[in-house]
């Protein structure tokens, strides 16, 4: 064990990763090192590959995801060694659970939160303890000051939409110098404030983000995280112990294009924020209550009509919102912010439906 090891490093899964063959990208090369096929894919595939500039599908992709890591590092002003990219942030989170949550003590997360956390904890046999949100759906920082094997929470939280100020996030990180703290920022681009600046101060903080919500690319599967070089190295060791080539060439090519176009990104997120703000007013006028959302959804309860009834009525109209039969949240609906036209259809249906109640 190195003398440089920090206290939070004790309970990390450490492994010696598989070493994949070299993947050079030379225009002229004789590549006989990783058993790829020398002939092009089927003509239809080849056509798409050329027209869409997806890269050479015959060859393995870059196992280090260099192009996308560099694009993200530049965009977020960090060192490329601080960036890890995965197949959606679910992949980044699952790999992080496996890597960082490796202690006998329970990991901590909110009782009402992203419903994948307990699934991964159970899968990997990680003990966990949930900390109840308060009556306003807020995280209670004190709850995260007990012995633990790691901490994870989304900010803003899902499905509540509640954003926690960075002072509270930092208070939680400060109290947990002995474990890894993961902040899942799937929705941060819709008006929250990222914990990224804190990465420079705390080498046990991992900030996870995704292309699925604010970058309109759920179908491509790209997620990433930013943390200290040490954390990223531990993650890569685990990744390279499971699957070296996680990111396919089309995802890399299209992901880089998405990061390059900041104006489009700001335009889309700005539009969703504007739609969300007016839908808040309309829902309130219809008798809904909800915690203030800084995400692309609103977590709403109606003051008289049960959520499940509204959910089913909407479903009959082919309008799909999310409802959970779970304690604390079974009278709420999570309504994603769509286009203005989609939200108009939803609101006008609700108006009619609730008037008849
Ligand atoms: C949507 C979501 C994710 C996963 O998104 P990916 O599509 O896998 O990137 C992770 N965390 C939270 C809180 C989410 O809502």
Coordinates of C-alpha atoms and ligand atoms in Angstrom, one line a residue:
X1 CA 0.0 0.0 0.0
X2 CA 1.4 3.4 -1.0
X3 CA 2.1 5.9 1.7
X4 CA 0.2 8.4 -0.4
X5 CA -3.1 6.5 0.1
X6 CA -5.9 8.7 1.4
X7 CA -8.4 7.4 3.9
X8 CA -11.2 7.2 1.3
X9 CA -9.1 4.9 -0.8
X10 CA -9.2 2.0 1.7
X11 CA -12.5 0.6 0.5
X12 CA -12.0 0.9 -3.2
X13 CA -12.1 -2.2 -5.4
X14 CA -8.6 -2.3 -6.7
X15 CA -7.8 -4.5 -9.7
X16 CA -5.1 -5.1 -12.3
X17 CA -7.0 -4.5 -15.6
X18 CA -6.9 -6.5 -18.8
X19 CA -4.6 -4.9 -21.3
X20 CA -6.2 -4.6 -24.8
X21 CA -4.3 -4.5 -28.0
X22 CA -3.1 -1.2 -29.4
X23 CA -5.6 0.7 -31.6
X24 CA -3.6 3.0 -33.8
X25 CA -5.4 5.3 -36.3
X26 CA -3.0 5.6 -39.1
X27 CA -4.2 6.3 -42.7
X28 CA -1.7 3.7 -44.0
X29 CA -1.2 0.8 -41.7
X30 CA -1.2 -3.0 -41.8
X31 CA -3.3 -3.8 -38.7
X32 CA -3.0 -7.4 -37.8
X33 CA -3.1 -7.1 -34.0
X34 CA -6.7 -7.5 -32.8
X35 CA -8.3 -10.0 -35.2
X36 CA -10.7 -7.6 -37.0
X37 CA -12.2 -8.5 -40.4
X38 CA -10.2 -7.0 -43.3
X39 CA -13.4 -6.6 -45.5
X40 CA -15.9 -3.7 -45.1
X41 CA -19.3 -4.3 -43.4
X42 CA -22.4 -4.9 -45.6
X43 CA -23.0 -2.2 -48.2
X44 CA -25.9 -0.5 -46.3
X45 CA -23.8 -0.2 -43.2
X46 CA -20.8 1.0 -45.2
X47 CA -23.0 3.7 -46.8
X48 CA -24.2 5.0 -43.4
X49 CA -20.7 4.9 -42.1
X50 CA -19.4 7.0 -45.0
X51 CA -22.3 9.4 -45.3
X52 CA -22.5 10.0 -41.6
X53 CA -18.8 10.0 -40.9
X54 CA -19.2 7.5 -38.1
X55 CA -15.6 6.2 -38.3
X56 CA -14.3 2.9 -39.6
X57 CA -16.8 0.3 -38.2
X58 CA -14.6 -2.5 -39.3
X59 CA -12.1 -1.6 -36.6
X60 CA -12.4 -1.6 -32.8
X61 CA -13.1 1.8 -31.4
X62 CA -10.5 3.7 -29.3
X63 CA -10.6 2.0 -25.9
X64 CA -9.5 5.3 -24.2
X65 CA -12.4 7.2 -25.8
X66 CA -9.8 10.0 -26.4
X67 CA -11.8 12.2 -28.8
X68 CA -14.8 12.5 -26.5
X69 CA -12.7 12.7 -23.3
X70 CA -10.7 15.5 -24.8
X71 CA -13.9 17.3 -26.0
X72 CA -15.4 17.1 -22.5
X73 CA -12.2 18.1 -20.8
X74 CA -11.9 21.2 -22.9
X75 CA -15.6 22.1 -22.4
X76 CA -15.5 21.7 -18.6
X77 CA -11.9 23.1 -18.2
X78 CA -10.4 20.0 -16.6
X79 CA -7.5 17.7 -17.4
X80 CA -8.5 14.8 -19.7
X81 CA -7.2 12.4 -17.0
X82 CA -10.1 13.6 -14.8
X83 CA -12.8 12.5 -17.3
X84 CA -14.3 9.0 -17.7
X85 CA -16.9 8.2 -20.3
X86 CA -19.4 5.3 -20.3
X87 CA -22.4 3.8 -22.0
X88 CA -24.9 6.2 -20.5
X89 CA -24.5 7.5 -17.0
X90 CA -26.1 4.2 -15.8
X91 CA -23.0 2.5 -17.0
X92 CA -20.8 5.2 -15.3
X93 CA -22.8 4.8 -12.1
X94 CA -22.8 1.0 -12.1
X95 CA -19.1 1.0 -12.6
X96 CA -18.7 3.6 -9.9
X97 CA -20.7 1.5 -7.4
X98 CA -18.6 -1.5 -8.2
X99 CA -15.3 0.5 -7.9
X100 CA -15.9 2.8 -5.0
X101 CA -18.6 1.2 -2.8
X102 CA -16.6 -1.7 -1.5
X103 CA -16.8 -1.4 2.3
X104 CA -18.7 -3.3 5.0
X105 CA -20.4 -0.1 6.1
X106 CA -23.6 0.9 4.4
X107 CA -23.6 3.4 1.6
X108 CA -26.1 6.3 2.1
X109 CA -28.6 7.8 -0.3
X110 CA -32.0 9.5 0.0
X111 CA -35.2 7.4 0.5
X112 CA -36.9 9.1 -2.4
X113 CA -34.4 9.1 -5.3
X114 CA -33.3 7.5 -8.5
X115 CA -34.6 4.0 -8.3
X116 CA -31.5 2.4 -9.8
X117 CA -29.3 3.0 -6.7
X118 CA -30.8 0.2 -4.6
X119 CA -30.8 -2.1 -7.6
X120 CA -27.0 -1.7 -8.1
X121 CA -26.5 -2.0 -4.3
X122 CA -28.4 -5.3 -4.2
X123 CA -26.7 -6.6 -7.3
X124 CA -23.2 -5.9 -6.0
X125 CA -24.2 -6.9 -2.4
X126 CA -23.4 -3.4 -1.1
X127 CA -25.1 -2.7 2.2
X128 CA -27.1 0.5 2.0
X129 CA -29.1 2.8 4.2
X130 CA -31.6 5.4 3.0
X131 CA -31.9 8.8 4.6
X132 CA -35.4 10.3 4.5
X133 CA -35.9 13.6 2.7
X134 CA -37.7 16.2 4.8
X135 CA -41.3 17.3 4.3
X136 CA -40.2 19.7 1.5
X137 CA -38.3 16.8 -0.2
X138 CA -35.0 18.3 0.8
X139 CA -31.9 16.3 1.8
X140 CA -31.0 16.6 5.5
X141 CA -27.2 17.1 5.5
X142 CA -26.9 15.8 9.1
X143 CA -28.0 12.3 8.0
X144 CA -24.9 12.0 5.9
X145 CA -22.6 12.5 8.9
X146 CA -22.8 8.9 10.1
X147 CA -20.2 6.2 9.4
X148 CA -20.7 5.0 5.8
X149 CA -19.1 3.2 2.9
X150 CA -20.0 5.9 0.4
X151 CA -22.6 8.5 -0.4
X152 CA -24.6 9.1 -3.6
X153 CA -27.4 11.5 -4.4
X154 CA -28.7 13.2 -7.5
X155 CA -28.6 17.0 -7.6
X156 CA -31.2 18.1 -8.6
X157 CA -32.9 15.0 -7.1
X158 CA -35.2 12.7 -9.1
X159 CA -38.1 12.3 -9.2
X160 CA -38.6 15.4 -7.0
X161 CA -36.8 17.9 -9.2
X162 CA -35.4 19.6 -6.0
X163 CA -32.0 21.3 -6.4
X164 CA -29.8 21.5 -3.3
X165 CA -27.5 24.5 -3.0
X166 CA -23.8 23.8 -3.4
X167 CA -23.2 24.8 0.3
X168 CA -25.2 21.8 1.4
X169 CA -23.4 19.6 -1.2
X170 CA -20.0 20.7 0.1
X171 CA -21.1 20.2 3.7
X172 CA -21.8 16.6 2.9
X173 CA -18.5 16.1 1.1
X174 CA -16.6 17.7 3.9
X175 CA -18.2 15.4 6.4
X176 CA -17.1 12.3 4.4
X177 CA -13.3 12.5 3.9
X178 CA -13.2 8.7 4.4
X179 CA -15.5 7.7 1.5
X180 CA -16.3 8.5 -2.0
X181 CA -19.1 11.0 -2.6
X182 CA -21.0 10.8 -5.9
X183 CA -23.2 13.6 -7.1
X184 CA -25.4 12.5 -10.0
X185 CA -26.1 15.6 -12.1
X186 CA -28.3 14.1 -14.7
X187 CA -30.5 17.2 -14.6
X188 CA -28.1 19.9 -13.7
X189 CA -28.2 21.7 -17.1
X190 CA -31.8 22.8 -16.5
X191 CA -31.0 25.5 -14.1
X192 CA -29.1 23.9 -11.2
X193 CA -25.5 24.6 -10.3
X194 CA -22.8 21.9 -10.9
X195 CA -20.5 20.7 -8.1
X196 CA -17.7 20.5 -10.7
X197 CA -15.7 23.4 -9.2
X198 CA -15.5 21.3 -6.0
X199 CA -13.7 18.5 -7.8
X200 CA -10.5 20.7 -7.5
X201 CA -10.9 20.8 -3.7
X202 CA -12.0 17.3 -2.9
X203 CA -10.3 14.3 -4.5
X204 CA -13.0 11.9 -3.2
X205 CA -15.8 13.7 -5.1
X206 CA -17.2 12.3 -8.4
X207 CA -19.6 14.3 -10.5
X208 CA -21.7 12.3 -13.0
X209 CA -23.5 13.7 -16.0
X210 CA -25.3 12.4 -19.1
X211 CA -26.0 13.2 -22.7
X212 CA -29.5 11.6 -22.3
X213 CA -31.5 14.5 -21.0
X214 CA -30.0 17.9 -21.7
X215 CA -28.1 16.9 -24.8
X216 CA -31.0 15.1 -26.5
X217 CA -29.1 11.8 -27.1
X218 CA -30.7 9.1 -24.8
X219 CA -30.6 6.7 -27.8
X220 CA -26.9 6.9 -28.2
X221 CA -26.0 6.0 -24.6
X222 CA -23.3 8.5 -23.5
X223 CA -22.6 9.4 -19.9
X224 CA -19.5 10.7 -18.2
X225 CA -18.0 11.7 -14.9
X226 CA -15.4 14.1 -13.7
X227 CA -13.2 13.7 -10.6
X228 CA -9.7 13.6 -9.4
X229 CA -7.1 11.7 -11.5
X230 CA -7.0 9.1 -8.8
X231 CA -10.7 8.4 -8.9
X232 CA -10.7 8.2 -12.7
X233 CA -7.8 5.8 -12.7
X234 CA -9.6 3.4 -10.3
X235 CA -12.7 3.6 -12.5
X236 CA -10.6 2.8 -15.6
X237 CA -9.0 -0.1 -13.9
X238 CA -12.4 -1.7 -13.3
X239 CA -13.7 -0.8 -16.8
X240 CA -10.7 -2.5 -18.3
X241 CA -11.3 -5.5 -16.2
X242 CA -14.8 -5.9 -17.7
X243 CA -15.0 -4.5 -21.3
X244 CA -12.3 -2.4 -22.9
X245 CA -14.4 -1.2 -25.8
X246 CA -17.5 0.3 -24.2
X247 CA -18.0 3.2 -26.5
X248 CA -18.8 2.5 -30.2
X249 CA -17.5 4.6 -33.0
X250 CA -20.8 6.2 -33.9
X251 CA -21.4 7.2 -30.3
X252 CA -17.9 8.8 -30.2
X253 CA -18.3 10.7 -33.5
X254 CA -21.8 12.0 -32.7
X255 CA -20.9 12.7 -29.0
X256 CA -18.0 15.0 -30.0
X257 CA -20.3 16.9 -32.4
X258 CA -22.8 17.4 -29.6
X259 CA -20.2 18.8 -27.2
X260 CA -18.8 21.2 -29.9
X261 CA -22.2 22.9 -30.5
X262 CA -22.6 24.8 -27.3
X263 CA -25.1 27.3 -28.9
X264 CA -27.5 24.6 -29.7
X265 CA -27.2 23.0 -26.3
X266 CA -27.9 26.3 -24.6
X267 CA -30.8 27.0 -26.9
X268 CA -32.5 23.6 -26.2
X269 CA -32.0 23.8 -22.4
X270 CA -33.2 27.4 -22.4
X271 CA -36.4 26.4 -24.3
X272 CA -37.1 23.6 -21.9
X273 CA -36.6 25.9 -18.9
X274 CA -39.0 28.4 -20.4
X275 CA -41.6 25.8 -21.1
X276 CA -41.2 24.4 -17.6
X277 CA -41.7 27.8 -16.0
X278 CA -45.0 28.4 -17.8
X279 CA -46.3 24.9 -17.2
X280 CA -45.6 25.4 -13.5
X281 CA -48.0 28.3 -13.5
X282 CA -50.6 26.4 -15.5
X283 CA -50.4 23.3 -13.2
X284 CA -50.7 25.5 -10.1
X285 CA -53.8 27.1 -11.5
X286 CA -55.3 23.7 -12.0
X287 CA -54.8 22.8 -8.3
X288 CA -51.5 21.0 -8.5
X289 CA -48.8 21.4 -5.9
X290 CA -45.1 20.5 -6.5
X291 CA -41.7 21.3 -5.1
X292 CA -39.9 23.9 -7.3
X293 CA -38.2 22.1 -10.1
X294 CA -34.8 22.8 -11.6
X295 CA -35.1 19.8 -14.0
X296 CA -36.9 18.9 -17.2
X297 CA -39.8 17.5 -15.2
X298 CA -42.3 18.5 -12.5
X299 CA -43.3 16.2 -9.6
X300 CA -46.9 17.2 -9.1
X301 CA -49.8 16.1 -6.8
X302 CA -53.3 17.3 -7.2
X303 CA -55.0 18.7 -4.1
X304 CA -58.2 16.6 -4.6
X305 CA -57.8 14.0 -7.4
X306 CA -55.5 11.0 -6.6
X307 CA -52.4 10.8 -8.8
X308 CA -53.2 7.2 -9.9
X309 CA -56.5 8.3 -11.4
X310 CA -55.0 11.2 -13.3
X311 CA -52.2 8.9 -14.5
X312 CA -54.7 6.4 -15.9
X313 CA -56.9 9.1 -17.5
X314 CA -53.8 10.5 -19.2
X315 CA -52.8 7.0 -20.3
X316 CA -56.1 6.5 -22.1
X317 CA -55.3 9.6 -24.1
X318 CA -51.9 8.2 -25.0
X319 CA -50.3 10.8 -22.8
X320 CA -47.6 9.1 -20.7
X321 CA -46.4 10.4 -17.4
X322 CA -44.7 8.5 -14.6
X323 CA -46.4 7.2 -11.5
X324 CA -44.9 4.9 -8.8
X325 CA -46.8 2.7 -6.3
X326 CA -44.3 3.4 -3.7
X327 CA -44.5 4.8 -0.1
X328 CA -44.4 8.7 0.1
X329 CA -44.6 9.2 -3.7
X330 CA -47.7 7.3 -4.7
X331 CA -49.8 10.5 -4.9
X332 CA -47.4 12.3 -7.2
X333 CA -46.9 12.3 -11.0
X334 CA -43.6 13.0 -12.6
X335 CA -44.4 15.0 -15.7
X336 CA -41.5 15.4 -18.2
X337 CA -41.3 18.8 -20.0
X338 CA -42.0 18.2 -23.7
X339 CA -42.4 20.7 -26.5
X340 CA -44.8 23.6 -26.0
X341 CA -47.3 21.9 -28.3
X342 CA -47.1 18.7 -26.2
X343 CA -47.6 20.6 -23.0
X344 CA -50.5 22.5 -24.5
X345 CA -52.3 19.2 -25.2
X346 CA -51.6 17.9 -21.7
X347 CA -52.8 21.1 -20.0
X348 CA -56.0 21.4 -22.1
X349 CA -56.8 17.8 -21.4
X350 CA -56.2 18.3 -17.6
X351 CA -58.4 21.4 -17.7
X352 CA -61.3 19.5 -19.2
X353 CA -60.8 16.4 -17.0
X354 CA -60.5 18.2 -13.7
X355 CA -63.5 20.4 -14.5
X356 CA -65.6 17.2 -14.7
X357 CA -64.4 16.1 -11.2
Ligands
LIG1 C1 -31.8 9.4 -16.4 C2 -30.9 9.3 -15.2 C3 -29.7 8.6 -15.2 C4 -29.3 7.7 -16.3 O1 -29.2 8.3 -17.5 P1 -28.4 7.6 -18.7 O2 -29.4 7.6 -19.8 O3 -28.0 6.2 -18.4 O4 -27.3 8.5 -19.0 C5 -28.9 8.6 -14.1 N1 -29.3 9.3 -12.9 C6 -30.5 9.9 -12.9 C7 -30.9 10.6 -11.6 C8 -31.3 9.9 -14.0 O5 -32.5 10.5 -13.9

